[in-house]
Amino acid sequence: MTEQLANTKNAELVARRAEALDALDSVLPFDRRDFLADLLTDDDVATLRHLAKEGIGANSLRALASDLGYLEAWSLAATGFSLPWPAPEALLIKFVAHHLWDLAKRETDPVHGMPADVAATLKSQGLLRSDGPHAPNTVRRRLSSWSTLTKWRGLTGTFNAPGLQSAIRLAVRASARPRGRKSKKAVTADILAALLNTCAGDRLVDMRDRALLITAFASGGRRRSEIASLRFEQIVEEEPVPADPKVPDSSNMLPCLSIRLGRTKTTQADSDAFVLLVGRPVLALKGWLERAGIAEGAVFRGIDRWGNLETRALTPQAVNLILKRRVAEAGLDPAAFSAHGLRSGYLTETARRGIPLPEAMQQSQHRSVQQASNYYNDAERNLGRAARVLA
């Protein structure tokens, strides 16, 4: 009887947390609400709601909620308890040891790395996919989220402790996991053309996917979160521009739109940052907006199985799935591409066409020259003479 009462009470607590998370429905996907409600504590939910009220960006809040859910699940699996606040240094080091470890040592020492029972629990919850160590950047990001949430609770953590920093350096060196690209292959212009051919029809879903793909690419390789959150109010009609920039007085003019970016990963909400769409992308985007009758709110929305337009915006995950579906329809391998391939593909394509890096970065809105130049370097190496000395 006591166990039944405890189960009933726990179910009531989970239901109450789920209702509280409803206030974040614009940030957290509905299908994740109940899952997070089962993992998070009342204080966790209160912290997320407080962050939302403070105006933290939707993408940042979504990432914090996701990381917090993972951290709570790991803590329950590894220690049997929810996360303590603030976390002791020993728990932080345990987290590092469970996620960054040496594959070779694991072969001779089965208890090295994440314990099998912890891994099995996280896998059953759909939170762990790989049998190997995590990517160092993923571990650093989750520790950063952990630190951020600690500060927002008005507490002081030990995330800069020498012991923890030393453990991270040693673990990264031991894990020896090469950094992988977010998309194995870039969606360059030739691949984009193949994807656009799969949605060349006049169905509503074809027009949406065509406008989505070409807008994401041509606007500098916008991130999937930026495409998912794009609103009609961000689009501004501009004066037509010359088809050839070298002939400004030409009578051959192309339609032009600007997209005001607002808050993104690299810009603030009050920023004046914008990117331009010129020519064919403008026609595709305008055609979609007119066909869908969209004059306010989300630009890219869901379409149900009967072809009816929904009011809610696509999620970033949906943007990724749309690209993968079109990749498959084009006869390519969906596992080799993700939505980030549009971003890397844009920069790769500009490098191939000899467009100066600063000009490309103005459109892509990369802050780091080093990061943006990586795509240029790859393109130049593939097309250059250095690797062809003995060809």
PDB file of C-alpha atoms in Angstrom, residues 53-181:
ATOM      1  CA  LYS A  53      11.541  34.882 -18.248  1.00  0.00           C
ATOM      2  CA  GLU A  54      14.998  36.461 -18.260  1.00  0.00           C
ATOM      3  CA  GLY A  55      14.907  36.383 -22.054  1.00  0.00           C
ATOM      4  CA  ILE A  56      17.613  33.827 -22.756  1.00  0.00           C
ATOM      5  CA  GLY A  57      17.574  32.800 -26.425  1.00  0.00           C
ATOM      6  CA  ALA A  58      15.311  29.908 -27.411  1.00  0.00           C
ATOM      7  CA  ASN A  59      18.203  27.918 -28.859  1.00  0.00           C
ATOM      8  CA  SER A  60      20.330  28.413 -25.745  1.00  0.00           C
ATOM      9  CA  LEU A  61      17.447  27.456 -23.471  1.00  0.00           C
ATOM     10  CA  ARG A  62      16.685  24.380 -25.565  1.00  0.00           C
ATOM     11  CA  ALA A  63      20.330  23.294 -25.333  1.00  0.00           C
ATOM     12  CA  LEU A  64      20.424  23.898 -21.564  1.00  0.00           C
ATOM     13  CA  ALA A  65      17.235  21.877 -21.069  1.00  0.00           C
ATOM     14  CA  SER A  66      18.607  19.022 -23.173  1.00  0.00           C
ATOM     15  CA  ASP A  67      21.938  18.994 -21.318  1.00  0.00           C
ATOM     16  CA  LEU A  68      20.211  19.222 -17.944  1.00  0.00           C
ATOM     17  CA  GLY A  69      18.016  16.250 -18.827  1.00  0.00           C
ATOM     18  CA  TYR A  70      21.083  14.219 -19.782  1.00  0.00           C
ATOM     19  CA  LEU A  71      22.995  15.235 -16.650  1.00  0.00           C
ATOM     20  CA  GLU A  72      20.101  14.303 -14.373  1.00  0.00           C
ATOM     21  CA  ALA A  73      19.691  10.951 -16.134  1.00  0.00           C
ATOM     22  CA  TRP A  74      23.422  10.250 -15.842  1.00  0.00           C
ATOM     23  CA  SER A  75      23.493  11.208 -12.167  1.00  0.00           C
ATOM     24  CA  LEU A  76      20.543   8.930 -11.371  1.00  0.00           C
ATOM     25  CA  ALA A  77      22.139   6.047 -13.278  1.00  0.00           C
ATOM     26  CA  ALA A  78      25.647   6.583 -11.886  1.00  0.00           C
ATOM     27  CA  THR A  79      24.901   7.520  -8.264  1.00  0.00           C
ATOM     28  CA  GLY A  80      21.242   6.723  -7.653  1.00  0.00           C
ATOM     29  CA  PHE A  81      20.520  10.363  -6.824  1.00  0.00           C
ATOM     30  CA  SER A  82      19.544  13.529  -8.657  1.00  0.00           C
ATOM     31  CA  LEU A  83      22.237  16.139  -9.285  1.00  0.00           C
ATOM     32  CA  PRO A  84      23.426  17.924  -6.142  1.00  0.00           C
ATOM     33  CA  TRP A  85      23.728  21.718  -6.376  1.00  0.00           C
ATOM     34  CA  PRO A  86      26.472  22.774  -6.370  1.00  0.00           C
ATOM     35  CA  ALA A  87      28.151  19.603  -7.571  1.00  0.00           C
ATOM     36  CA  PRO A  88      31.280  18.493  -5.693  1.00  0.00           C
ATOM     37  CA  GLU A  89      34.488  18.339  -7.706  1.00  0.00           C
ATOM     38  CA  ALA A  90      34.600  14.548  -7.307  1.00  0.00           C
ATOM     39  CA  LEU A  91      31.263  14.200  -9.148  1.00  0.00           C
ATOM     40  CA  LEU A  92      32.476  16.430 -11.987  1.00  0.00           C
ATOM     41  CA  ILE A  93      35.619  14.314 -12.354  1.00  0.00           C
ATOM     42  CA  LYS A  94      33.459  11.159 -12.322  1.00  0.00           C
ATOM     43  CA  PHE A  95      31.416  12.640 -15.193  1.00  0.00           C
ATOM     44  CA  VAL A  96      34.610  13.246 -17.177  1.00  0.00           C
ATOM     45  CA  ALA A  97      35.895   9.737 -16.441  1.00  0.00           C
ATOM     46  CA  HIS A  98      32.606   8.191 -17.593  1.00  0.00           C
ATOM     47  CA  HIS A  99      32.605  10.068 -20.897  1.00  0.00           C
ATOM     48  CA  LEU A 100      36.256  10.492 -21.930  1.00  0.00           C
ATOM     49  CA  TRP A 101      38.382   7.362 -21.756  1.00  0.00           C
ATOM     50  CA  ASP A 102      40.954   5.236 -23.581  1.00  0.00           C
ATOM     51  CA  LEU A 103      39.568   2.626 -25.978  1.00  0.00           C
ATOM     52  CA  ALA A 104      42.771   0.582 -25.800  1.00  0.00           C
ATOM     53  CA  LYS A 105      42.732   0.476 -22.002  1.00  0.00           C
ATOM     54  CA  ARG A 106      39.072  -0.590 -22.036  1.00  0.00           C
ATOM     55  CA  GLU A 107      40.118  -3.817 -23.808  1.00  0.00           C
ATOM     56  CA  THR A 108      42.268  -4.878 -20.843  1.00  0.00           C
ATOM     57  CA  ASP A 109      40.304  -3.140 -18.078  1.00  0.00           C
ATOM     58  CA  PRO A 110      36.507  -3.623 -18.438  1.00  0.00           C
ATOM     59  CA  VAL A 111      35.718  -1.171 -15.613  1.00  0.00           C
ATOM     60  CA  HIS A 112      37.578   1.654 -17.347  1.00  0.00           C
ATOM     61  CA  GLY A 113      35.248   4.362 -18.666  1.00  0.00           C
ATOM     62  CA  MET A 114      31.475   4.368 -18.254  1.00  0.00           C
ATOM     63  CA  PRO A 115      30.195   1.323 -16.294  1.00  0.00           C
ATOM     64  CA  ALA A 116      28.125  -1.091 -18.371  1.00  0.00           C
ATOM     65  CA  ASP A 117      25.003  -0.694 -16.205  1.00  0.00           C
ATOM     66  CA  VAL A 118      25.123   3.114 -16.491  1.00  0.00           C
ATOM     67  CA  ALA A 119      25.554   2.891 -20.264  1.00  0.00           C
ATOM     68  CA  ALA A 120      22.694   0.394 -20.539  1.00  0.00           C
ATOM     69  CA  THR A 121      20.362   2.678 -18.580  1.00  0.00           C
ATOM     70  CA  LEU A 122      21.179   5.717 -20.713  1.00  0.00           C
ATOM     71  CA  LYS A 123      20.809   3.689 -23.913  1.00  0.00           C
ATOM     72  CA  SER A 124      17.379   2.431 -22.823  1.00  0.00           C
ATOM     73  CA  GLN A 125      16.334   6.075 -22.428  1.00  0.00           C
ATOM     74  CA  GLY A 126      17.609   6.946 -25.880  1.00  0.00           C
ATOM     75  CA  LEU A 127      20.270   9.254 -24.426  1.00  0.00           C
ATOM     76  CA  LEU A 128      23.344   7.264 -25.396  1.00  0.00           C
ATOM     77  CA  ARG A 129      24.065   5.984 -28.898  1.00  0.00           C
ATOM     78  CA  SER A 130      27.778   5.316 -29.042  1.00  0.00           C
ATOM     79  CA  ASP A 131      29.690   2.534 -27.295  1.00  0.00           C
ATOM     80  CA  GLY A 132      32.865   4.592 -27.330  1.00  0.00           C
ATOM     81  CA  PRO A 133      33.974   7.740 -25.513  1.00  0.00           C
ATOM     82  CA  HIS A 134      32.124  10.983 -26.153  1.00  0.00           C
ATOM     83  CA  ALA A 135      33.465  13.806 -28.281  1.00  0.00           C
ATOM     84  CA  PRO A 136      35.513  16.172 -26.081  1.00  0.00           C
ATOM     85  CA  ASN A 137      33.458  19.153 -27.286  1.00  0.00           C
ATOM     86  CA  THR A 138      30.240  17.451 -26.174  1.00  0.00           C
ATOM     87  CA  VAL A 139      31.669  16.846 -22.705  1.00  0.00           C
ATOM     88  CA  ARG A 140      32.926  20.432 -22.469  1.00  0.00           C
ATOM     89  CA  ARG A 141      29.543  21.779 -23.597  1.00  0.00           C
ATOM     90  CA  ARG A 142      27.655  19.777 -20.975  1.00  0.00           C
ATOM     91  CA  LEU A 143      30.062  20.876 -18.276  1.00  0.00           C
ATOM     92  CA  SER A 144      29.578  24.460 -19.456  1.00  0.00           C
ATOM     93  CA  SER A 145      25.792  24.046 -19.254  1.00  0.00           C
ATOM     94  CA  TRP A 146      26.193  22.537 -15.790  1.00  0.00           C
ATOM     95  CA  SER A 147      28.272  25.558 -14.752  1.00  0.00           C
ATOM     96  CA  THR A 148      25.772  28.017 -16.246  1.00  0.00           C
ATOM     97  CA  LEU A 149      22.841  26.405 -14.453  1.00  0.00           C
ATOM     98  CA  THR A 150      24.804  26.429 -11.195  1.00  0.00           C
ATOM     99  CA  LYS A 151      25.401  30.178 -11.516  1.00  0.00           C
ATOM    100  CA  TRP A 152      21.748  30.846 -12.354  1.00  0.00           C
ATOM    101  CA  ARG A 153      20.839  29.137  -9.091  1.00  0.00           C
ATOM    102  CA  GLY A 154      23.001  31.678  -7.267  1.00  0.00           C
ATOM    103  CA  LEU A 155      25.617  29.073  -6.371  1.00  0.00           C
ATOM    104  CA  THR A 156      29.373  28.807  -6.868  1.00  0.00           C
ATOM    105  CA  GLY A 157      30.694  25.699  -8.583  1.00  0.00           C
ATOM    106  CA  THR A 158      34.154  24.162  -8.839  1.00  0.00           C
ATOM    107  CA  PHE A 159      34.283  23.995 -12.622  1.00  0.00           C
ATOM    108  CA  ASN A 160      37.608  25.870 -12.760  1.00  0.00           C
ATOM    109  CA  ALA A 161      39.249  23.711 -10.129  1.00  0.00           C
ATOM    110  CA  PRO A 162      42.788  22.661 -11.142  1.00  0.00           C
ATOM    111  CA  GLY A 163      42.003  19.003 -10.476  1.00  0.00           C
ATOM    112  CA  LEU A 164      39.029  19.027 -12.848  1.00  0.00           C
ATOM    113  CA  GLN A 165      40.877  20.930 -15.575  1.00  0.00           C
ATOM    114  CA  SER A 166      43.795  18.516 -15.331  1.00  0.00           C
ATOM    115  CA  ALA A 167      41.414  15.548 -15.515  1.00  0.00           C
ATOM    116  CA  ILE A 168      39.815  16.972 -18.674  1.00  0.00           C
ATOM    117  CA  ARG A 169      43.191  17.540 -20.383  1.00  0.00           C
ATOM    118  CA  LEU A 170      44.391  14.033 -19.581  1.00  0.00           C
ATOM    119  CA  ALA A 171      41.075  12.449 -20.561  1.00  0.00           C
ATOM    120  CA  VAL A 172      40.958  14.274 -23.899  1.00  0.00           C
ATOM    121  CA  ARG A 173      44.484  13.100 -24.653  1.00  0.00           C
ATOM    122  CA  ALA A 174      43.615   9.507 -23.663  1.00  0.00           C
ATOM    123  CA  SER A 175      40.344   9.341 -25.603  1.00  0.00           C
ATOM    124  CA  ALA A 176      42.170  10.299 -28.823  1.00  0.00           C
ATOM    125  CA  ARG A 177      38.908  10.737 -30.643  1.00  0.00           C
ATOM    126  CA  PRO A 178      39.273  12.761 -33.848  1.00  0.00           C
ATOM    127  CA  ARG A 179      36.890  15.650 -34.232  1.00  0.00           C
ATOM    128  CA  GLY A 180      34.191  14.838 -36.742  1.00  0.00           C
ATOM    129  CA  ARG A 181      32.280  17.154 -39.008  1.00  0.00           C
TER     130      ARG A 181
END
